[in-house]
XYZ file of C-alpha atoms in Angstrom:
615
model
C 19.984 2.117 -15.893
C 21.067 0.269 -18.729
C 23.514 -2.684 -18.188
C 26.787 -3.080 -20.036
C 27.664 -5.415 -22.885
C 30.574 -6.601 -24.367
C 31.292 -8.922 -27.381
C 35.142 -9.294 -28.604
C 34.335 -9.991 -32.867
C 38.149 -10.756 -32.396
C 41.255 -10.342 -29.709
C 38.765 -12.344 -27.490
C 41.773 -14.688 -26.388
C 43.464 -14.023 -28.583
C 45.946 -11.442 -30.387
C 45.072 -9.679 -33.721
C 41.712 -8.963 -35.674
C 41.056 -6.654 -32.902
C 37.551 -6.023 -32.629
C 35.177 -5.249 -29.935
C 31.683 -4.270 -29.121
C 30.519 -1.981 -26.285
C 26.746 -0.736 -25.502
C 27.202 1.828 -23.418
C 23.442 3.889 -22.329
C 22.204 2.130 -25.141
C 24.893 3.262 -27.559
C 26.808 1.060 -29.300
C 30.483 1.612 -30.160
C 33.051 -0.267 -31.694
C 36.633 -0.256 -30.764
C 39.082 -1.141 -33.439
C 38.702 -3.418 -36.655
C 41.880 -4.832 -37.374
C 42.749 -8.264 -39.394
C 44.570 -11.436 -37.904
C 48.373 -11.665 -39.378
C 47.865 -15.270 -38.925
C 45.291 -16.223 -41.247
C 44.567 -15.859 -45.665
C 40.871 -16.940 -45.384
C 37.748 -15.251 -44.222
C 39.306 -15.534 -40.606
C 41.636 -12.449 -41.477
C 38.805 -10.026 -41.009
C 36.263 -10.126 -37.779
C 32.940 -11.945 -38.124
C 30.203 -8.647 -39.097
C 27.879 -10.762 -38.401
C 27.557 -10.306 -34.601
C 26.387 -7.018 -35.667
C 24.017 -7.731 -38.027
C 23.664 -11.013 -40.716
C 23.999 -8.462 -43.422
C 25.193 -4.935 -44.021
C 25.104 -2.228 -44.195
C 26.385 -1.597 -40.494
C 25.873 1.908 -40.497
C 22.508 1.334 -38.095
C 23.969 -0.676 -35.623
C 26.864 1.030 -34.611
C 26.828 4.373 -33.055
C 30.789 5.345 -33.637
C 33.867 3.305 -34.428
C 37.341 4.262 -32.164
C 40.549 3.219 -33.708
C 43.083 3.121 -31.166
C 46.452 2.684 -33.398
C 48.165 1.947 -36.816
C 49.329 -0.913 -36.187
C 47.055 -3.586 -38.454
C 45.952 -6.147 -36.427
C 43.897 -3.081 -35.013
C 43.044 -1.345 -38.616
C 43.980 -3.580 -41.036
C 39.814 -4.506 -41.646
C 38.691 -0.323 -42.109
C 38.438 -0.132 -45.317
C 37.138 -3.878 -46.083
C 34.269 -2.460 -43.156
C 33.372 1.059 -45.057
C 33.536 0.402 -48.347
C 32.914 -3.220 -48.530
C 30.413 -3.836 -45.967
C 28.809 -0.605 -45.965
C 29.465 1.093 -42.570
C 29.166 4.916 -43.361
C 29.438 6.252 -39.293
C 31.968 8.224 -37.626
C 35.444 6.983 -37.225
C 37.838 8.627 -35.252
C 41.531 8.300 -34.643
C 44.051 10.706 -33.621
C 46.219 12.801 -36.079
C 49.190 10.521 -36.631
C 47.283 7.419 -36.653
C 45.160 9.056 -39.723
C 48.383 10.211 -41.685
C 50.284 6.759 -41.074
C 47.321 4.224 -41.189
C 46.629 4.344 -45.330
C 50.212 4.132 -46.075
C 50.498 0.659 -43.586
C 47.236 -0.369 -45.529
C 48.293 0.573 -49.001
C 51.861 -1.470 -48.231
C 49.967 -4.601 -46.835
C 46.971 -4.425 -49.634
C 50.128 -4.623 -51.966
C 51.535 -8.081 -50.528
C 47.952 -9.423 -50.452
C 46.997 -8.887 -53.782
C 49.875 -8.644 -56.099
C 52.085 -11.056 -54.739
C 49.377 -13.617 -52.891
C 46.306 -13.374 -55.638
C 43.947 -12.078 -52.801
C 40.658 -10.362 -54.748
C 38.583 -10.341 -52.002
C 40.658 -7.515 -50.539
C 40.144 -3.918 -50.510
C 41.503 -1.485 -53.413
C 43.815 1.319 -52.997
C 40.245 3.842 -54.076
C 38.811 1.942 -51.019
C 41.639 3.135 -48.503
C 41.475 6.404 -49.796
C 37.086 6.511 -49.289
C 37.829 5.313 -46.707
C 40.024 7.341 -44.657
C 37.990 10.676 -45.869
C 35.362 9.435 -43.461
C 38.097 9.811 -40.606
C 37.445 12.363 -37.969
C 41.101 13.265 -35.997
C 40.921 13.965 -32.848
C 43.616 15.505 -30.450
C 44.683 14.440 -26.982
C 42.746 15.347 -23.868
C 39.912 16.817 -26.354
C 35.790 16.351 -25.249
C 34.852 15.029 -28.445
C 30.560 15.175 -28.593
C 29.893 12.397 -30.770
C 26.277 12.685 -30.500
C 23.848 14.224 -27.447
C 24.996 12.378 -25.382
C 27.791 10.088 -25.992
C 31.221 11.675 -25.479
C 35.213 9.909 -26.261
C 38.409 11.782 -25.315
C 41.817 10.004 -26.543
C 44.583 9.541 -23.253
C 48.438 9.261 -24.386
C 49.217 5.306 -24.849
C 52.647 5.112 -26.094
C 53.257 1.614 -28.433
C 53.422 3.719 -31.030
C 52.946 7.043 -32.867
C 49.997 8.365 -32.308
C 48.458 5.249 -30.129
C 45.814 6.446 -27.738
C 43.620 5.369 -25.129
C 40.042 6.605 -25.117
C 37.459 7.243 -22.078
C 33.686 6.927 -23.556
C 31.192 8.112 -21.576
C 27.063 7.959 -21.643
C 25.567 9.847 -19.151
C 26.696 8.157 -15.916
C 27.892 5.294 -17.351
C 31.412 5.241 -18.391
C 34.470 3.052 -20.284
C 38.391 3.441 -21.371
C 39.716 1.197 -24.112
C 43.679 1.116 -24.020
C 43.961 -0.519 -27.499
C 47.964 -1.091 -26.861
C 49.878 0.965 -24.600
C 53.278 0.880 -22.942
C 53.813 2.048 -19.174
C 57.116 2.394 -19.958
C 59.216 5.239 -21.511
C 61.656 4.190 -24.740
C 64.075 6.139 -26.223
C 61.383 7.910 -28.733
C 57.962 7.928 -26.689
C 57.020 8.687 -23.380
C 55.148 6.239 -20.849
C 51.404 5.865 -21.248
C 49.095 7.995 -18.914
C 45.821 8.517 -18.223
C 43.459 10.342 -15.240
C 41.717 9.028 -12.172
C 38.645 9.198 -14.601
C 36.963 5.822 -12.392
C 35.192 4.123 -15.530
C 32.462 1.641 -14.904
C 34.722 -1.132 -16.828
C 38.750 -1.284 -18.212
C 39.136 -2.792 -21.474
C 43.110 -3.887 -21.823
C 45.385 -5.312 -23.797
C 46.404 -7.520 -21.887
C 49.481 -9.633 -24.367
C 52.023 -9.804 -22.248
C 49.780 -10.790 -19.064
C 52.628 -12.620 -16.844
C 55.929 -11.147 -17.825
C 57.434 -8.981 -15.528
C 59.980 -7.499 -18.077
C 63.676 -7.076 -16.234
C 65.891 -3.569 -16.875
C 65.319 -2.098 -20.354
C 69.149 -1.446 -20.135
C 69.569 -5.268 -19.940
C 68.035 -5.606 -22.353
C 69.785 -3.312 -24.838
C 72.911 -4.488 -23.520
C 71.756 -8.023 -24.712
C 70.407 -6.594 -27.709
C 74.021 -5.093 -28.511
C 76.233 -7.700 -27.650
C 74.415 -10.488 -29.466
C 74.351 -8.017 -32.514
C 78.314 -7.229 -31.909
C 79.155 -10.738 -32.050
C 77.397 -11.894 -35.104
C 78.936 -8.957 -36.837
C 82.730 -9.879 -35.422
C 82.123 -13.394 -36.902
C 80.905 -11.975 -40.305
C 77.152 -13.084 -39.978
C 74.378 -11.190 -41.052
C 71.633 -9.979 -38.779
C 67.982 -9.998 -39.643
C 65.420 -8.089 -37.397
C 61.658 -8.393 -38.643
C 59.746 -4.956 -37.477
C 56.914 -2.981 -37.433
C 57.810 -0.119 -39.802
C 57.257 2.660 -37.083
C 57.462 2.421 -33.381
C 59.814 -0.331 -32.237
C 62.457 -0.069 -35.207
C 63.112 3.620 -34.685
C 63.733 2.817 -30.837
C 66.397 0.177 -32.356
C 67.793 2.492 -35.112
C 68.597 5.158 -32.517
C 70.430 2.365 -29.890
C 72.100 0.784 -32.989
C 73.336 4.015 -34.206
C 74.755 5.823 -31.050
C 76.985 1.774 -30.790
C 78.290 2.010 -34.374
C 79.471 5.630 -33.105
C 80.250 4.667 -30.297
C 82.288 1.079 -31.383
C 83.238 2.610 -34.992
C 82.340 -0.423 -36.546
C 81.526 -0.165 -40.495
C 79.609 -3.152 -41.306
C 75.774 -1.639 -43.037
C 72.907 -1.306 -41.445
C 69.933 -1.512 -43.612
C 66.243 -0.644 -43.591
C 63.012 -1.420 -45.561
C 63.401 1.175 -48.793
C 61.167 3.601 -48.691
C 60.097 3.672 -45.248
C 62.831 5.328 -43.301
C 61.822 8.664 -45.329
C 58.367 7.946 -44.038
C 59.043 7.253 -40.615
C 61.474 10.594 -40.831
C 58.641 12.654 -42.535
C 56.128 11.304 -39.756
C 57.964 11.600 -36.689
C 59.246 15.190 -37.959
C 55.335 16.076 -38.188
C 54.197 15.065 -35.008
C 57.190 15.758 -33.037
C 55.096 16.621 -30.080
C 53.816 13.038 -29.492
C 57.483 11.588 -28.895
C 59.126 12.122 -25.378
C 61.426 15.187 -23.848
C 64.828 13.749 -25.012
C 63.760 13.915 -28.639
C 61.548 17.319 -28.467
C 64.825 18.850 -26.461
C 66.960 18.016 -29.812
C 64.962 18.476 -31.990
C 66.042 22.098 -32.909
C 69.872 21.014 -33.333
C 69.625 17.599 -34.453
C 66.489 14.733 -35.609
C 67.286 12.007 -33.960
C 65.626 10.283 -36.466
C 68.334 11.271 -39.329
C 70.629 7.967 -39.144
C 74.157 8.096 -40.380
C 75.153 4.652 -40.178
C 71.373 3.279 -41.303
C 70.745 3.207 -45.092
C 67.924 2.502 -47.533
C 68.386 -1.486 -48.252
C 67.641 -3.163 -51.432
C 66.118 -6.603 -52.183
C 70.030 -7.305 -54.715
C 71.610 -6.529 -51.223
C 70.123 -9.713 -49.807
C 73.236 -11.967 -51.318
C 75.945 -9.523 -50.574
C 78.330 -11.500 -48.900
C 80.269 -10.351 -45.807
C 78.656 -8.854 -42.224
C 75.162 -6.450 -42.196
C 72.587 -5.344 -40.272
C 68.708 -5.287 -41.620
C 65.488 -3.711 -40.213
C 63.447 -5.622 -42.646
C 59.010 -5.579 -42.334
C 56.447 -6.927 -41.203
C 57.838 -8.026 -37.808
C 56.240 -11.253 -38.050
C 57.797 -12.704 -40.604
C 54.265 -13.913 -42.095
C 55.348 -11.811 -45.489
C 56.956 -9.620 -47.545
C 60.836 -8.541 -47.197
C 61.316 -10.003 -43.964
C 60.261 -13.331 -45.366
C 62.243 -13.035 -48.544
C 65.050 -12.581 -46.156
C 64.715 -15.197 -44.065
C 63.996 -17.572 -46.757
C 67.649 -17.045 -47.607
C 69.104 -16.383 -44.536
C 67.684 -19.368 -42.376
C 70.094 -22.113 -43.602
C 73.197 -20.366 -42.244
C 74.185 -20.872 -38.777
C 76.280 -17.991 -38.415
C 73.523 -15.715 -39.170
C 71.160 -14.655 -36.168
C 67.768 -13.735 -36.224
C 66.268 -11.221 -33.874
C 62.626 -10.689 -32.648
C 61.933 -8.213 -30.735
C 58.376 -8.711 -30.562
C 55.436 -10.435 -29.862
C 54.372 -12.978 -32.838
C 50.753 -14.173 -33.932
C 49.939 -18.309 -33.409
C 49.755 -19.353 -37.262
C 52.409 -17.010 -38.050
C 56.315 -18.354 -39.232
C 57.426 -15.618 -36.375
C 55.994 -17.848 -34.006
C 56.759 -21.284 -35.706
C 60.578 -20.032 -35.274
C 60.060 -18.970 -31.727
C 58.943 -22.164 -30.750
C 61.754 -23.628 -32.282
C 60.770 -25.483 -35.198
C 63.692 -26.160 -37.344
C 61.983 -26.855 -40.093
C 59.331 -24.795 -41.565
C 57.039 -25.063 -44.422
C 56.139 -21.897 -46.558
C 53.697 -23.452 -48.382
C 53.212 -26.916 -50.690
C 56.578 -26.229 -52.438
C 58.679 -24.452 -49.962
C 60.109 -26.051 -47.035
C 62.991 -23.833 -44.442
C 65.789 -25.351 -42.896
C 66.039 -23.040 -39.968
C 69.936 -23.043 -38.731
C 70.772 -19.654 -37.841
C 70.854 -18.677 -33.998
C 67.269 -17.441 -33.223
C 67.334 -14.966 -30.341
C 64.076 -13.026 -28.432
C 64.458 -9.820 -26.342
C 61.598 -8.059 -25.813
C 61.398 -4.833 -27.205
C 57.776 -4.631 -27.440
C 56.292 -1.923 -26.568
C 53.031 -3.187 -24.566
C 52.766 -2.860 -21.053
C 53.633 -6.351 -19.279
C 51.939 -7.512 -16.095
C 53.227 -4.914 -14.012
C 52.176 -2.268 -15.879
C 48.599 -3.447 -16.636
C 48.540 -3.374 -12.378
C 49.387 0.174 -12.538
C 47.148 1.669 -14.942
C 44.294 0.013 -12.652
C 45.740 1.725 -9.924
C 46.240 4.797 -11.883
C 42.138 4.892 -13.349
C 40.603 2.728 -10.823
C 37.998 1.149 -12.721
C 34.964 -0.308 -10.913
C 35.552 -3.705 -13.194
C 38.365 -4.855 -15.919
C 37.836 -6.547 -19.011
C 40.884 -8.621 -21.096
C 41.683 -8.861 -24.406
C 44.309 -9.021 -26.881
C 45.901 -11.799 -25.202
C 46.199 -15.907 -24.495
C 43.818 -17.411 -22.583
C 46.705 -19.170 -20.504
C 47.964 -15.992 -19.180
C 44.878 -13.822 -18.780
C 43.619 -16.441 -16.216
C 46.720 -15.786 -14.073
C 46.646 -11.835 -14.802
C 43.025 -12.166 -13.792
C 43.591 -13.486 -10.570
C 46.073 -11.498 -10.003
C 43.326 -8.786 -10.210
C 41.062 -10.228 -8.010
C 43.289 -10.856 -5.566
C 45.251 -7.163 -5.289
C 41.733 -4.756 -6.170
C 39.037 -7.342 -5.338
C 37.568 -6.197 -8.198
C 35.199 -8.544 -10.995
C 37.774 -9.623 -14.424
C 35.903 -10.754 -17.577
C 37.926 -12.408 -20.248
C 35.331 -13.463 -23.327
C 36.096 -15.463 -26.183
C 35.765 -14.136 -29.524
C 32.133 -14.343 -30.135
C 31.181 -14.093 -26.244
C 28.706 -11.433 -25.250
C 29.306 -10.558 -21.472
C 26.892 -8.281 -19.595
C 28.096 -6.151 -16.983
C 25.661 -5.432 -14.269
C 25.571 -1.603 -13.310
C 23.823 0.044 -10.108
C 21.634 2.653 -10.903
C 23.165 6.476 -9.558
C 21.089 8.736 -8.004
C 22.419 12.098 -7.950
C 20.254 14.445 -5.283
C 20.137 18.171 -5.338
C 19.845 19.032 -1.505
C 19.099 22.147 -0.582
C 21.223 23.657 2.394
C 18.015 24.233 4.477
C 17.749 20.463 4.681
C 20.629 20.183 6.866
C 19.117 21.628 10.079
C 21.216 20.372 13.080
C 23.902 17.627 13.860
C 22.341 15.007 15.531
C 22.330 15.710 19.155
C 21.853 12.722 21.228
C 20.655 9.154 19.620
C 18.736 8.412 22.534
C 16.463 11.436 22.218
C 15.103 9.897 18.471
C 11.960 8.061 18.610
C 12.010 4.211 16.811
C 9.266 5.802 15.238
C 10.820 8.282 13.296
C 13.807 7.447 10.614
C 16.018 10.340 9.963
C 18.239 10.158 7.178
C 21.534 11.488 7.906
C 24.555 12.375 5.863
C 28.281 13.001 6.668
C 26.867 13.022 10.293
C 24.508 15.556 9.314
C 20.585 15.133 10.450
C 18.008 15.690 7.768
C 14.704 16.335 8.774
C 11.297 17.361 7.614
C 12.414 16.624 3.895
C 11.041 14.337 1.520
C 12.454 12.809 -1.576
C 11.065 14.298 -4.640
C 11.870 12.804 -8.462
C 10.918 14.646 -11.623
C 12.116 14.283 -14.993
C 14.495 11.102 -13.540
C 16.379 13.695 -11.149
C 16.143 13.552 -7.861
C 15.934 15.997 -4.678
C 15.657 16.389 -0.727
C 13.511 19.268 -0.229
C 12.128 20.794 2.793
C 8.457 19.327 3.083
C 7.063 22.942 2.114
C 8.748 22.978 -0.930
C 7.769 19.844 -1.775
C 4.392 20.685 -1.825
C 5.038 23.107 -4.455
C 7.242 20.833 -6.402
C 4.561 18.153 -6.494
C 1.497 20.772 -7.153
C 0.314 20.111 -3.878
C -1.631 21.977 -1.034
C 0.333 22.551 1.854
C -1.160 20.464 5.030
C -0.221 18.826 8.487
C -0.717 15.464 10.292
C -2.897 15.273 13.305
C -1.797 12.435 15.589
C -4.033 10.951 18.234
C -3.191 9.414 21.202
C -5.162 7.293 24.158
C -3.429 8.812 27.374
C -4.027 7.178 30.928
C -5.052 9.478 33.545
C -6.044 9.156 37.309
C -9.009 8.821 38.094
C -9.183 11.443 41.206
C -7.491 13.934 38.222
C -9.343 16.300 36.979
C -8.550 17.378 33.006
C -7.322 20.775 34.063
C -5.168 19.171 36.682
C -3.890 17.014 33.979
C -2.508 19.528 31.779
C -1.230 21.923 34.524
C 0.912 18.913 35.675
C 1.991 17.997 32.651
C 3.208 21.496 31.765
C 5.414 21.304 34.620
C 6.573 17.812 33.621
C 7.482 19.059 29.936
C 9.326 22.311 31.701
C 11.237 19.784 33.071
C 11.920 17.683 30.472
C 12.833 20.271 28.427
C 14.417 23.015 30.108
C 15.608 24.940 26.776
C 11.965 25.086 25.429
C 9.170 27.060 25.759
C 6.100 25.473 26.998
C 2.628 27.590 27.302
C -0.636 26.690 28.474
C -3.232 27.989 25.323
C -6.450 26.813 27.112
C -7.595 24.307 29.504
C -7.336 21.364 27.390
C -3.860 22.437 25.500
C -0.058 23.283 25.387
C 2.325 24.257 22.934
C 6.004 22.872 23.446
C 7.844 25.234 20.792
C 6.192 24.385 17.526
C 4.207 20.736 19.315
C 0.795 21.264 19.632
C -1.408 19.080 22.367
C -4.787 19.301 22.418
C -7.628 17.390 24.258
C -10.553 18.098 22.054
C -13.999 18.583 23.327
C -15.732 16.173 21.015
C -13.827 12.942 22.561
C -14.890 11.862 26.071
C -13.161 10.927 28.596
C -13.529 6.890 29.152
C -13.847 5.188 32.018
C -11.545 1.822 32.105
C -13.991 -1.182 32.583
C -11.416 -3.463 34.330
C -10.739 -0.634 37.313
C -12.737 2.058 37.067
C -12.095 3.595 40.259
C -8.422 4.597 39.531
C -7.734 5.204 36.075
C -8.967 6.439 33.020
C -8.055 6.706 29.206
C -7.611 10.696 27.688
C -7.691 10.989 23.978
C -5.454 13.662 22.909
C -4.388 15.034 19.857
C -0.868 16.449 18.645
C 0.432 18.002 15.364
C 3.794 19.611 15.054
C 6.455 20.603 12.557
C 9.722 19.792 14.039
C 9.727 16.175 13.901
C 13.018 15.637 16.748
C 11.306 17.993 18.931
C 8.027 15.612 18.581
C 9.751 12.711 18.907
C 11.298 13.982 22.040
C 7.649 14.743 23.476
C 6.150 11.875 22.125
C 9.094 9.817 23.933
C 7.869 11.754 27.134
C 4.270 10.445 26.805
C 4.911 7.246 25.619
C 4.994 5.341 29.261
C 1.483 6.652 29.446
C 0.192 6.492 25.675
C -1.108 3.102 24.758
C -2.539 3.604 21.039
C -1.517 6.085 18.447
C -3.221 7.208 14.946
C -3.253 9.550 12.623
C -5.501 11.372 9.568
């Protein structure tokens, strides 16, 4: 059995430019192939050439899984399939395929038009690209090959997010990408079967929070929103364009009804129709409360929440804007910010986790001032607040999905180093179970046992054992669920393995059937004649064993059941040298085919038996 490896090509310590190898029965699959937010240079993409030095790909890698739209877990597709050459499978679920080209498209934009990127991916290459896509749906056996086989598990995060099970033969893996255990006001709470994979791969970015009540939180969210509004301030939150900004949209909009307050609230143009058209589509991925009202009322069609415009950005007085990306590394959310920033009665929002490298985290950490680049410099002076909205599962929740699959080892990623170490012994210390946590670049092998699955017929299991003094040392019966086997061997064909009775294991293995004859050295009076000897030990066996029949054939043999003994009349009887006036030494001969019966008899003679072979 084939061991197995793991290399992280990125979110190996770190978060984005997720990446990550598996070889699975000698299959190897990659999971993800996103691009790191926090980077311009060749460090955006993962390093290909862990795979291979050149391309194309296609040879090396079996199937690729994308787990979610998000980009720092596809934002590298296209660059990898039309660029480098990989021509495999790729699958994704439904949602993730309709969402992920327009996220790419709206990112390729920023890169190229507005940074000078050219070694980026066109919008022909996102569109190749995303033919190659096979969808899958949830809970569906997908046969990838002969014999490897993915099925996609409900994540949460986001739209469409899944977590997939991989299996080769008897070896077996589930990659959660990002997940959340926790319901939201738009998606249900991530879930997957007691499937017992070999290995857990999680996300594991919020490794030592233990997030308090989500209606803290909102209340937080709320108040801190209320009062920059009361004091005419303006209120920037950077986010995702799906997932975590509807969840806001739909708490901000039931307060403005609520409060009747008639200050704006704004949105990226454009992609509040998207998000609309999306979740409208795939209604059946968000949770009960939404699917219940659907039919009278989309949630997702905001009153209060309008289309925003970059002119808006100078409007003076109070507003609200849901402006992307929601790390603040570019586009309108940047733009924003830029102008924004220098006012302290302004407040800035995140509600989610930030890249190192990008200006999301330099705020975070509280840098006050911040440099763009060569030219522009940020005098950050407006009140910077965090509340996790994030829609990953935080230390608690990575506990109970390894309660809820019970892996037989767990794997980290997509996470800091720091906090993996504590999440990690955390692990060890509640499932006693072995954590890896590799570094981008770091191949770790994960040692498997080899499984032996045995086809036992129901003749095998003959009779519970009856008394565990009565079995010879000699003999080693195998026994299972307090069952004795007996007269079986172990046959393997064609790697599969079976207990057979020892007839049919003659047949299995071609063979002619046959017996062991045993032969013993038996000590004997002197003054005792041969036939004296066996008539005495027929009434020594009735004894012994009272439920048995025991029958004299001849003069020189008995049959206990189905034990034959037999003195033979081609071995003499020997006188002992040392004292030959009192005893002497019998050879005898036995064959039988119930081996605890034999044993038994055997056990009988034994006081008397000083030498035993066989042919």
């Amino acid at each position: 059995m084939c061991d197995i490896k793991v290399v992280p090509l990125g979110a190996g310590q770190d978060v984005g430019r997720s990446c990550i190898i598996v070889t699975l029965g000698g299959k190897n699959i990659m999971l993800d192939c996103g691009m790191h937010m926090g980077y311009n240079d060749e460090r955006k993409f993962p390093d290909f050439t862990y795979i291979a030095k050149t391309g194309p790909y296609t040879p090396h890698i079996d199937c690729l899984i994308i787990s979610h739209f998000h980009l720092d877990h596809c934002g590298a597709l296209p660059y990898f399939t039309e660029m480098c050459g990989y021509d495999g499978p790729i699958y994704m679920t439904h949602p993730t395929k309709a969402i992920c080209p327009i996220l790419l498209e709206d990112f390729r934009k920023i890169q190229v038009e507005r940074k000078g990127d050219s070694d980026f991916f066109t919008s022909q290459n996102i569109k190749d690209c995303m033919k190659k896509v096979i969808p899958v749906n949830l809970h569906q056996c997908v046969q990838v090959d002969d014999e490897l086989e993915i099925k996609a598990y409900y994540a949460g995060h986001v739209l469409g997010a899944a977590m997939f099970y991989c299996r080769v033969g008897e070896q077996s893996f589930v990659y959660t990408g990002d997940y959340n255990m926790t319901p939201d006001r738009h998606l249900g709470a991530a879930w997957i079967d007691k499937c017992r994979p070999d290995l857990l791969i999680t996300e594991s970015t919020y490794a030592t929070t233990i997030r308090d009540s989500k209606r803290c939180r909102e209340m937080d969210f709320l108040k801190k929103v209320h009062e920059t509004i009361l004091k005419g301030g303006k209120v920037l939150i950077p986010v995702f364009a799906l997932g975590r900004a509807q969840e806001l949209c739909i708490l901000l909009e039931t307060f403005w009804d609520r409060m009747n307050i008639k200050a704006p609230i704004y949105f990226s143009m454009g992609l509040t129709e998207k998000a609309n058209h999306y979740y409208k589509l795939f209604i059946t991925w968000t949770n009960q409360k939404i699917r219940n009202t659907f039919v009278q009322r989309n949630l997702f069609d905001f009153k209060h929440i309008k289309a925003f415009d970059r002119s808006y950005i100078d409007n003076p007085g109070p507003m609200v804007v849901f402006a992307t990306p929601g790390m603040l590394h570019a586009g309108l959310s940047l733009q924003i910010f830029k102008k924004w920033a220098p006012d302290e009665n302004n407040t800035l929002i995140m509600p989610g986790y930030c890249v190192i490298g990008t200006v999301g985290h330099k705020v975070l950490s509280g840098q006050k001032k911040i440099e763009l680049d060569k030219k522009t410099t940020v005098d950050v002076k407006l009140s910077v607040q965090y509340l996790s909205f994030s829609a990953h599962a935080d230390a608690s929740g990575i506990m109970q999905l390894i309660r809820q699959c019970e892996p037989k080892n767990v794997m980290l990623v997509h996470g800091e180093g720091s906090k993996m170490e504590f999440l990690k012994s955390q692990i060890n210390k509640e499932f006693s179970l072995d954590c890896y946590m590799p570094a981008n670049g770091q191949s770790i092998t994960i040692p498997m046992q080899p499984k032996v699955v045995i086809d036992m017929s129901k003749g095998m299991l003959k009779r519970k054992q009856a008394n565990a003094e009565s079995q010879s040392k000699r003999h080693r019966l195998i026994k299972v669920n307090n069952e004795v086997l007996v007269d079986g061997l172990l046959v393997m064909k064609n790697m599969e393995a079976k207990l057979v009775e020892s007839h049919m294991a003659a047949h299995e293995l071609n063979l002619d059937d046959h017996q062991l004859r045993f032969t013993s050295s038996v000590k004997i009076e002197s003054s005792e004649t041969l036939d004296e000897f066996f008539s005495n030990l027929k009434l020594d066996l009735e004894e012994c064993f009272t439920t048995n029949s025991v029958q004299k054939l001849s003069a020189h043999s008995l049959a206990v059941d189905s034990v034959l003994l037999k003195y033979h009349s081609s071995a003499a009887v020997e006188s002992n040298n040392k004292d030959s006036s009192s005893v002497k030494h019998l050879l005898i001969s036995w064959k039988f085919e119930d081996d605890v019966l034999g044993s038994r008899v055997l056990d009988f003679l034994m006081p008397s038996t000083e030498t035993t072979e066989f042919d």
